[in-house]
């Protein structure tokens, strides 16, 4: 319901701008303290910081929102599940880091679990999928996220997680501002549910999720972190059963178990 309210109220550029503007407002008091006295660090690493901001805020998120307006949820989820493939490719192209056979096997197993859930235990339903224009937008966004995640390895070590996200958000909002202003005059007045949803994505999906993702990538690397993206359908399924009253079926259990098995296989370290 909240996602539909956002889609019906905002165009992709305006939605992305307000999402990150809210994140910037939340981050500013903490971010200013985090970057205090680090002007020289910011100048020396201005190029990589600007690139990280460009890839994640204006490009990736806006393209995803464009795609979601003209495609189906199952299409978007299946295409989004290709993100680990692009992370593996970007890791090899940028860092010459190769994925192991175990990681690839785990990725394929967890992908099979996603298919089980999305087809309700009948993989033959995949042949009935219809492709939409939005699919191309989402598919084109995947390598951008892969490149962003790989390039996080080159972030300035002197910046904390909050400091890094504050700088990326500030640069990203600045990049988005001219495009937002071009759309602002025709934007409708948002309803209460749209405002609530916007606050959620501004704080939960932008601030908290990005800090966790950036930290996770710093600890385990882009390849291993990418495999955990396949957990999204598993958590989404469980949350839908708990909060939306969706009926539990055996294919839910089979899909979640398969996803967990694949992610554990792909990320396990002795």
CSV table of N, CA and C in Angstrom, one decimal, residues 106 108-114 116 251-264:
chain,number,residue,atom,x,y,z
A,106,UNK,N,26.5,-21.8,-4.6
A,106,UNK,CA,25.6,-21.2,-3.6
A,106,UNK,C,24.7,-20.2,-4.2
A,108,UNK,N,23.6,-20.0,-7.3
A,108,UNK,CA,22.6,-20.7,-8.1
A,108,UNK,C,21.5,-21.4,-7.3
A,109,UNK,N,21.9,-22.0,-6.2
A,109,UNK,CA,21.0,-22.6,-5.3
A,109,UNK,C,20.0,-21.6,-4.7
A,110,UNK,N,20.5,-20.5,-4.2
A,110,UNK,CA,19.7,-19.5,-3.6
A,110,UNK,C,18.7,-18.9,-4.6
A,111,UNK,N,19.2,-18.7,-5.9
A,111,UNK,CA,18.4,-18.3,-7.0
A,111,UNK,C,17.2,-19.2,-7.2
A,112,UNK,N,17.5,-20.5,-7.1
A,112,UNK,CA,16.5,-21.5,-7.3
A,112,UNK,C,15.4,-21.4,-6.2
A,113,UNK,N,15.8,-21.0,-5.0
A,113,UNK,CA,14.9,-20.8,-3.9
A,113,UNK,C,14.0,-19.6,-4.2
A,114,UNK,N,14.5,-18.6,-4.8
A,114,UNK,CA,13.7,-17.4,-5.2
A,114,UNK,C,12.7,-17.8,-6.2
A,116,UNK,N,11.3,-20.7,-6.6
A,116,UNK,CA,10.3,-21.5,-6.0
A,116,UNK,C,9.2,-20.6,-5.3
A,251,UNK,N,5.5,-24.4,-0.3
A,251,UNK,CA,6.5,-23.9,-1.2
A,251,UNK,C,7.2,-22.7,-0.5
A,252,UNK,N,6.6,-22.0,0.4
A,252,UNK,CA,7.3,-20.9,1.2
A,252,UNK,C,8.4,-21.5,1.9
A,253,UNK,N,8.2,-22.6,2.7
A,253,UNK,CA,9.2,-23.2,3.5
A,253,UNK,C,10.3,-23.8,2.6
A,254,UNK,N,10.0,-24.4,1.5
A,254,UNK,CA,11.0,-25.0,0.6
A,254,UNK,C,11.8,-23.9,0.0
A,255,UNK,N,11.2,-22.7,-0.4
A,255,UNK,CA,11.9,-21.6,-1.0
A,255,UNK,C,12.9,-21.0,0.0
A,256,UNK,N,12.4,-20.7,1.2
A,256,UNK,CA,13.2,-20.0,2.2
A,256,UNK,C,14.4,-20.9,2.6
A,257,UNK,N,14.1,-22.2,2.7
A,257,UNK,CA,15.2,-23.2,3.1
A,257,UNK,C,16.2,-23.2,2.0
A,258,UNK,N,15.8,-23.2,0.8
A,258,UNK,CA,16.7,-23.3,-0.4
A,258,UNK,C,17.6,-22.0,-0.5
A,259,UNK,N,17.0,-20.9,-0.2
A,259,UNK,CA,17.7,-19.6,-0.3
A,259,UNK,C,18.7,-19.6,0.8
A,260,UNK,N,18.4,-20.0,2.1
A,260,UNK,CA,19.3,-20.0,3.2
A,260,UNK,C,20.5,-21.0,2.9
A,261,UNK,N,20.1,-22.1,2.4
A,261,UNK,CA,21.2,-23.1,2.1
A,261,UNK,C,22.2,-22.5,1.1
A,262,UNK,N,21.7,-21.9,0.0
A,262,UNK,CA,22.6,-21.3,-1.0
A,262,UNK,C,23.4,-20.2,-0.4
A,263,UNK,N,22.8,-19.3,0.4
A,263,UNK,CA,23.6,-18.2,0.9
A,263,UNK,C,24.7,-18.7,1.9
A,264,UNK,N,24.3,-19.6,2.7
A,264,UNK,CA,25.3,-20.2,3.6
A,264,UNK,C,26.5,-20.8,2.9
